[in-house]
Coordinates of C-alpha atoms in Angstrom, one line a residue:
M1 CA -24.5 99.8 -6.0
K2 CA -25.6 96.8 -8.4
R3 CA -21.9 96.3 -9.2
S4 CA -21.2 96.1 -5.5
L5 CA -23.9 93.6 -5.1
K6 CA -22.8 91.7 -8.0
L7 CA -19.0 91.8 -6.6
Y8 CA -20.2 90.4 -3.4
S9 CA -22.7 87.6 -4.8
I10 CA -19.3 86.3 -6.8
I11 CA -16.9 86.6 -3.7
L12 CA -19.5 84.7 -1.9
L13 CA -20.0 81.9 -4.7
T14 CA -16.2 81.6 -4.5
V15 CA -15.7 81.1 -1.1
T16 CA -18.6 78.6 -0.8
I17 CA -16.9 76.4 -4.0
F18 CA -13.6 76.6 -1.9
A19 CA -15.8 75.3 1.5
C20 CA -17.4 72.8 -0.3
K21 CA -13.8 71.4 -2.1
E22 CA -12.0 71.3 1.4
Q23 CA -15.2 69.8 3.0
K24 CA -14.9 66.8 0.3
Q25 CA -11.1 66.8 1.4
Q26 CA -12.0 66.0 5.1
I27 CA -10.6 63.2 6.7
L28 CA -12.2 61.2 9.0
I29 CA -10.5 58.6 11.3
Q30 CA -11.9 56.0 13.9
D31 CA -9.7 55.1 16.9
V32 CA -10.6 53.7 20.1
S33 CA -11.1 56.9 21.7
G34 CA -13.6 58.2 18.9
I35 CA -13.9 59.6 15.3
H36 CA -12.3 62.4 14.5
E37 CA -10.8 64.6 11.9
L38 CA -7.4 64.1 10.6
T39 CA -4.8 65.6 8.6
S40 CA -2.4 63.8 6.2
D41 CA 0.7 64.6 7.9
K42 CA 0.4 61.9 11.1
I43 CA 2.8 58.7 10.7
W44 CA 1.1 55.6 10.5
L45 CA 2.0 51.9 11.1
S46 CA -0.8 50.7 9.0
H47 CA -0.4 46.7 9.8
E48 CA 0.2 45.4 13.2
H49 CA -0.6 43.6 15.9
I50 CA -0.4 43.7 20.1
L51 CA -1.8 40.3 20.8
V52 CA -3.0 37.5 18.5
D53 CA -4.4 34.2 20.0
F54 CA -4.4 31.0 17.8
I55 CA -6.4 28.8 19.6
G56 CA -9.6 28.9 17.5
A57 CA -13.1 30.8 17.5
D58 CA -14.4 28.1 19.8
S59 CA -11.5 27.8 22.1
I60 CA -10.9 31.3 22.9
Q61 CA -11.1 32.6 26.3
P62 CA -10.6 36.5 26.6
N63 CA -11.5 36.7 30.1
K64 CA -8.5 34.7 31.3
W65 CA -6.0 37.3 29.6
D66 CA -3.8 39.7 32.3
H67 CA -4.1 43.0 30.7
D68 CA -1.2 43.9 33.4
S69 CA 1.0 41.3 32.4
I70 CA 0.5 42.1 28.5
I71 CA 0.6 45.9 28.9
K72 CA 4.1 45.3 30.6
T73 CA 5.3 43.3 28.0
I74 CA 4.1 45.4 25.0
T75 CA 4.6 49.0 26.3
P76 CA 8.8 49.2 25.5
Y77 CA 8.1 48.6 22.1
F78 CA 5.4 51.3 21.7
D79 CA 7.7 53.6 23.7
E80 CA 10.4 52.6 20.8
I81 CA 8.1 53.7 18.0
K82 CA 7.2 57.2 20.2
N83 CA 10.8 58.0 19.2
F84 CA 10.0 58.0 15.9
N85 CA 6.7 60.0 16.1
V86 CA 4.4 57.3 15.0
D87 CA 1.2 58.7 15.4
Y88 CA -1.8 55.8 14.3
F89 CA -1.1 52.3 15.1
V90 CA -3.6 50.2 13.5
D91 CA -4.4 46.9 15.3
C92 CA -5.4 44.2 13.0
T93 CA -6.1 41.4 15.1
P94 CA -9.8 40.2 14.3
N95 CA -12.6 39.0 16.5
Y96 CA -11.9 35.4 17.6
L97 CA -8.4 35.8 17.3
G98 CA -7.3 38.1 19.9
R99 CA -9.0 41.2 19.5
D100 CA -9.6 43.0 22.7
V101 CA -10.7 46.6 22.7
V102 CA -10.3 47.1 26.1
L103 CA -6.9 46.2 26.2
L104 CA -6.1 48.4 23.2
E105 CA -7.7 51.4 25.0
K106 CA -5.3 50.6 28.0
I107 CA -2.5 50.8 25.9
A108 CA -3.7 54.0 23.8
N109 CA -4.3 55.8 26.8
K110 CA -0.7 54.6 28.5
T111 CA 1.6 55.0 25.6
G112 CA -0.5 58.6 23.9
I113 CA -0.3 56.6 20.5
K114 CA -4.2 56.4 18.4
I115 CA -4.5 52.5 18.0
I116 CA -7.3 51.8 15.4
T117 CA -9.5 48.4 16.1
N118 CA -11.7 46.5 13.4
T119 CA -15.0 45.0 12.9
G120 CA -15.1 41.6 11.1
F121 CA -14.5 37.9 10.6
Y122 CA -11.2 36.2 9.6
G123 CA -11.7 33.1 7.3
A124 CA -8.4 32.3 6.6
R125 CA -6.5 28.9 7.8
G126 CA -10.1 27.0 7.0
N127 CA -12.5 29.3 9.0
K128 CA -10.8 27.9 12.1
F129 CA -11.3 31.7 13.8
I130 CA -15.0 32.3 12.5
P131 CA -18.0 30.7 15.2
K132 CA -20.1 28.3 14.4
H133 CA -22.9 30.3 14.6
A134 CA -21.5 32.5 12.0
K135 CA -20.8 30.1 9.6
K136 CA -24.0 29.6 8.4
M137 CA -25.3 33.1 8.5
S138 CA -26.2 35.2 5.4
P139 CA -24.0 38.1 4.4
E140 CA -26.8 40.6 5.6
A141 CA -26.7 39.1 8.8
L142 CA -23.1 39.1 9.1
S143 CA -23.1 42.6 8.2
E144 CA -25.7 43.3 10.7
I145 CA -23.3 42.4 13.5
W146 CA -20.6 44.5 11.9
I147 CA -22.4 47.3 11.4
N148 CA -23.8 47.4 15.0
E149 CA -20.4 47.6 16.5
F150 CA -20.1 50.7 14.3
K151 CA -22.8 52.3 15.5
N152 CA -22.9 51.2 19.1
G153 CA -19.7 49.7 20.1
I154 CA -17.7 46.5 20.4
N155 CA -18.9 44.3 23.4
E156 CA -21.1 46.3 25.5
T157 CA -18.2 49.7 25.2
S158 CA -18.4 52.9 24.0
I159 CA -14.9 51.5 21.5
K160 CA -15.9 51.6 17.8
P161 CA -13.9 49.9 14.7
G162 CA -12.3 52.2 12.3
F163 CA -12.2 49.5 9.7
I164 CA -13.1 45.8 8.6
K165 CA -10.8 43.3 8.7
I166 CA -11.8 39.9 6.8
G167 CA -9.2 36.9 5.6
V168 CA -9.5 34.3 3.2
D169 CA -8.0 31.5 1.7
N170 CA -6.2 32.2 -1.3
T171 CA -8.0 30.3 -4.0
N172 CA -10.2 31.4 -6.9
P173 CA -12.7 30.7 -7.3
L174 CA -13.2 31.3 -3.3
D175 CA -14.5 29.3 -0.6
S176 CA -18.4 29.7 -0.2
I177 CA -18.0 31.5 3.2
H178 CA -15.2 33.3 2.1
Q179 CA -17.8 35.0 -0.5
K180 CA -20.2 35.4 2.0
L181 CA -17.4 37.3 4.4
V182 CA -16.3 39.8 1.3
K183 CA -20.2 40.2 1.0
A184 CA -20.6 41.2 4.1
A185 CA -17.7 43.4 4.1
A186 CA -18.9 45.5 1.3
L187 CA -22.5 45.9 2.5
T188 CA -21.0 47.4 5.8
H189 CA -19.0 49.6 3.9
L190 CA -22.0 50.6 2.1
E191 CA -23.6 51.5 5.5
T192 CA -20.7 52.8 7.4
G193 CA -17.8 53.8 5.2
L194 CA -15.3 51.6 6.6
T195 CA -12.5 50.5 4.4
I196 CA -12.3 46.5 3.7
A197 CA -8.6 45.4 4.8
S198 CA -8.6 41.6 3.6
H199 CA -6.1 39.2 4.7
T200 CA -5.4 37.7 1.1
G201 CA -1.6 37.1 0.2
K202 CA -1.0 36.2 -3.3
A203 CA -3.0 37.9 -6.0
N204 CA -4.9 34.5 -7.3
G205 CA -7.4 35.2 -3.9
L206 CA -7.6 39.2 -4.7
W207 CA -9.6 39.0 -8.5
P208 CA -12.5 37.3 -7.1
Q209 CA -12.8 39.5 -4.3
L210 CA -12.7 42.6 -6.4
E211 CA -15.4 40.7 -8.8
I212 CA -17.6 40.6 -5.7
L213 CA -16.8 44.3 -4.7
K214 CA -17.8 45.3 -8.1
E215 CA -21.2 43.5 -8.0
M216 CA -22.1 44.7 -5.0
G217 CA -21.3 48.4 -6.2
V218 CA -18.4 49.1 -4.0
S219 CA -15.2 51.2 -5.4
N220 CA -12.0 49.4 -5.5
K221 CA -10.4 52.3 -3.5
A222 CA -12.6 51.1 -0.3
F223 CA -10.4 47.6 -0.3
I224 CA -6.7 46.9 1.0
W225 CA -4.9 43.8 -0.4
V226 CA -3.1 42.7 2.6
H227 CA 0.1 40.6 2.6
A228 CA 0.7 41.9 -0.8
H229 CA 4.2 41.5 -0.8
N230 CA 3.8 37.4 -0.9
E231 CA 2.9 38.2 -4.8
E232 CA 6.0 36.4 -6.5
D233 CA 4.7 38.4 -10.3
N234 CA 5.0 42.3 -9.7
S235 CA 3.2 42.8 -12.8
N236 CA 0.3 42.1 -10.5
Y237 CA 0.8 45.3 -8.8
L238 CA 0.5 47.2 -11.8
K239 CA -2.7 45.6 -12.6
A240 CA -4.3 46.2 -8.9
A241 CA -3.0 49.9 -8.7
K242 CA -4.9 50.2 -12.3
A243 CA -8.1 48.3 -10.4
G244 CA -7.8 51.0 -8.1
C245 CA -7.1 49.1 -4.8
W246 CA -4.3 49.5 -2.0
I247 CA -1.4 47.4 -2.0
S248 CA -0.5 46.4 1.3
L249 CA 3.3 45.4 1.5
D250 CA 3.5 44.5 5.4
G251 CA 5.9 42.0 6.5
L252 CA 8.4 44.6 7.4
G253 CA 8.9 42.8 11.0
W254 CA 10.0 39.6 9.0
E255 CA 11.6 40.4 5.3
L256 CA 13.5 43.5 4.4
E257 CA 15.1 42.9 1.2
K258 CA 12.0 41.5 -0.7
H259 CA 10.4 44.8 0.8
I260 CA 13.0 47.1 -0.7
E261 CA 12.8 45.7 -4.1
K262 CA 8.9 45.6 -4.4
I263 CA 8.8 49.5 -3.0
L264 CA 11.7 50.5 -5.7
F265 CA 9.5 48.5 -8.5
A266 CA 6.4 50.7 -7.2
K267 CA 8.4 53.9 -7.5
E268 CA 10.1 53.0 -11.1
H269 CA 6.2 52.4 -12.4
G270 CA 4.8 55.0 -10.7
I271 CA 2.5 53.4 -8.5
L272 CA 3.6 54.5 -4.8
N273 CA 0.0 56.3 -4.6
N274 CA -1.2 52.9 -3.8
I275 CA 1.2 51.5 -1.7
L276 CA 1.1 50.8 2.2
I277 CA 4.0 49.2 4.0
S278 CA 4.0 48.1 7.7
H279 CA 5.2 45.3 9.9
D280 CA 2.8 42.6 10.6
A281 CA 4.7 42.7 14.0
G282 CA 4.2 42.3 17.5
W283 CA 2.7 40.1 19.5
Y284 CA 1.8 38.7 22.7
D285 CA 0.3 35.1 22.3
P286 CA -0.9 34.1 25.3
Q287 CA -0.8 30.3 24.8
K288 CA 2.9 30.7 25.0
Q289 CA 5.0 30.8 28.2
T290 CA 7.6 33.0 27.0
Q291 CA 7.1 35.9 24.6
D292 CA 8.9 36.6 21.3
I293 CA 7.7 40.5 20.5
K294 CA 9.1 41.2 16.9
P295 CA 9.5 45.4 17.0
Y296 CA 7.2 47.8 15.4
S297 CA 10.7 49.9 14.3
N298 CA 12.4 48.3 11.2
I299 CA 10.7 50.6 8.8
F300 CA 12.5 53.8 10.4
T301 CA 15.9 51.7 11.5
K302 CA 16.7 49.5 8.7
L303 CA 14.1 50.2 5.5
Y304 CA 14.2 53.8 5.3
P305 CA 18.2 54.2 5.3
A306 CA 18.1 51.4 2.7
L307 CA 15.6 53.3 0.5
K308 CA 17.5 56.6 1.0
A309 CA 20.6 55.1 -0.1
Q310 CA 18.8 54.2 -3.6
G311 CA 17.1 57.8 -4.1
F312 CA 14.3 57.6 -2.2
T313 CA 13.0 61.2 -1.3
E314 CA 11.7 62.1 2.0
E315 CA 8.6 63.3 0.2
E316 CA 8.2 59.6 -1.6
F317 CA 8.7 58.0 2.4
K318 CA 5.9 60.8 3.8
L319 CA 3.6 59.4 0.9
L320 CA 3.8 55.7 2.2
M321 CA 3.7 56.7 6.1
S322 CA 1.5 59.5 6.2
T323 CA -0.6 60.3 3.0
N324 CA -1.2 56.8 1.6
P325 CA -2.5 55.6 5.0
A326 CA -4.7 58.5 5.8
K327 CA -6.4 58.1 2.6
A328 CA -7.0 54.2 2.8
L329 CA -8.3 54.0 6.7
S330 CA -10.4 57.3 6.1
I331 CA -14.3 56.5 6.5
E332 CA -16.0 57.6 3.5
I333 CA -18.8 55.4 1.8
K334 CA -16.6 54.8 -1.7
K335 CA -19.6 53.6 -4.2
L336 CA -18.6 52.9 -8.1
E337 CA -18.7 55.6 -10.2

């Protein structure tokens, strides 16, 4: 009897440990329909745009956008990527630059593709896309706005952000307002677990951001270096990967050869686990009479065949298109260990 009880206890302990390990591997994602658990085999486009309005934060008028016209224009491009079984579309347009969560919800419902939106402010291009009242706010006050969107929804809707999008001009040291944006993003991450995606460009502006995250106690695993393909010195990818951040090569709507070279460099040097790829494509511009939409399909029609011809495997492509983005955009508080 005692032996049976002992055996039962061992089995129960084993099951409990296994369950805890499984729970730690849980991936939570928040799209415009809500938060849910995800497996890592879904196909992602991790940096795209449906609509961008460059008129400026103090002039933008979302109430004048014609949703029906925008949806009619954009839907064929979504129909195309449905042929490649795309499951998740990360819309990186920030607030005051064209973020329209109701529009995103309509497109998601129409196409069946899950769309992820964001919270945060975009400081690049000389702070043109930050409203005047926000420029004087403290990091704590900014983070309260973003945390509120995560907890209660955006613009009086039930739609909540799935990540934080900020933008900085590529300087070291950073502009004082941009330092506040990074600190506010760190505070928001520590409260919500949302990943920070920062429009950065060349590595010059990356290092001061990582220093701020360190000061705030946030792991670099919670940070996406956006537009990293603009970096000319590939050794900085090795440095960034060692630091633990995500490296987003997201200009595939525009440049192919540069991305092939950089992805093969990442493979050769064993850092594919840190790489995200996407197009940064689209988008509908309400300031233009005629739209020039770049498709969201170059990865499938051009990049993958080119990589495959150079020995890239299906598993390596799955790593870039499924495993990495699921990890990068998962909702989990990542503190410094």
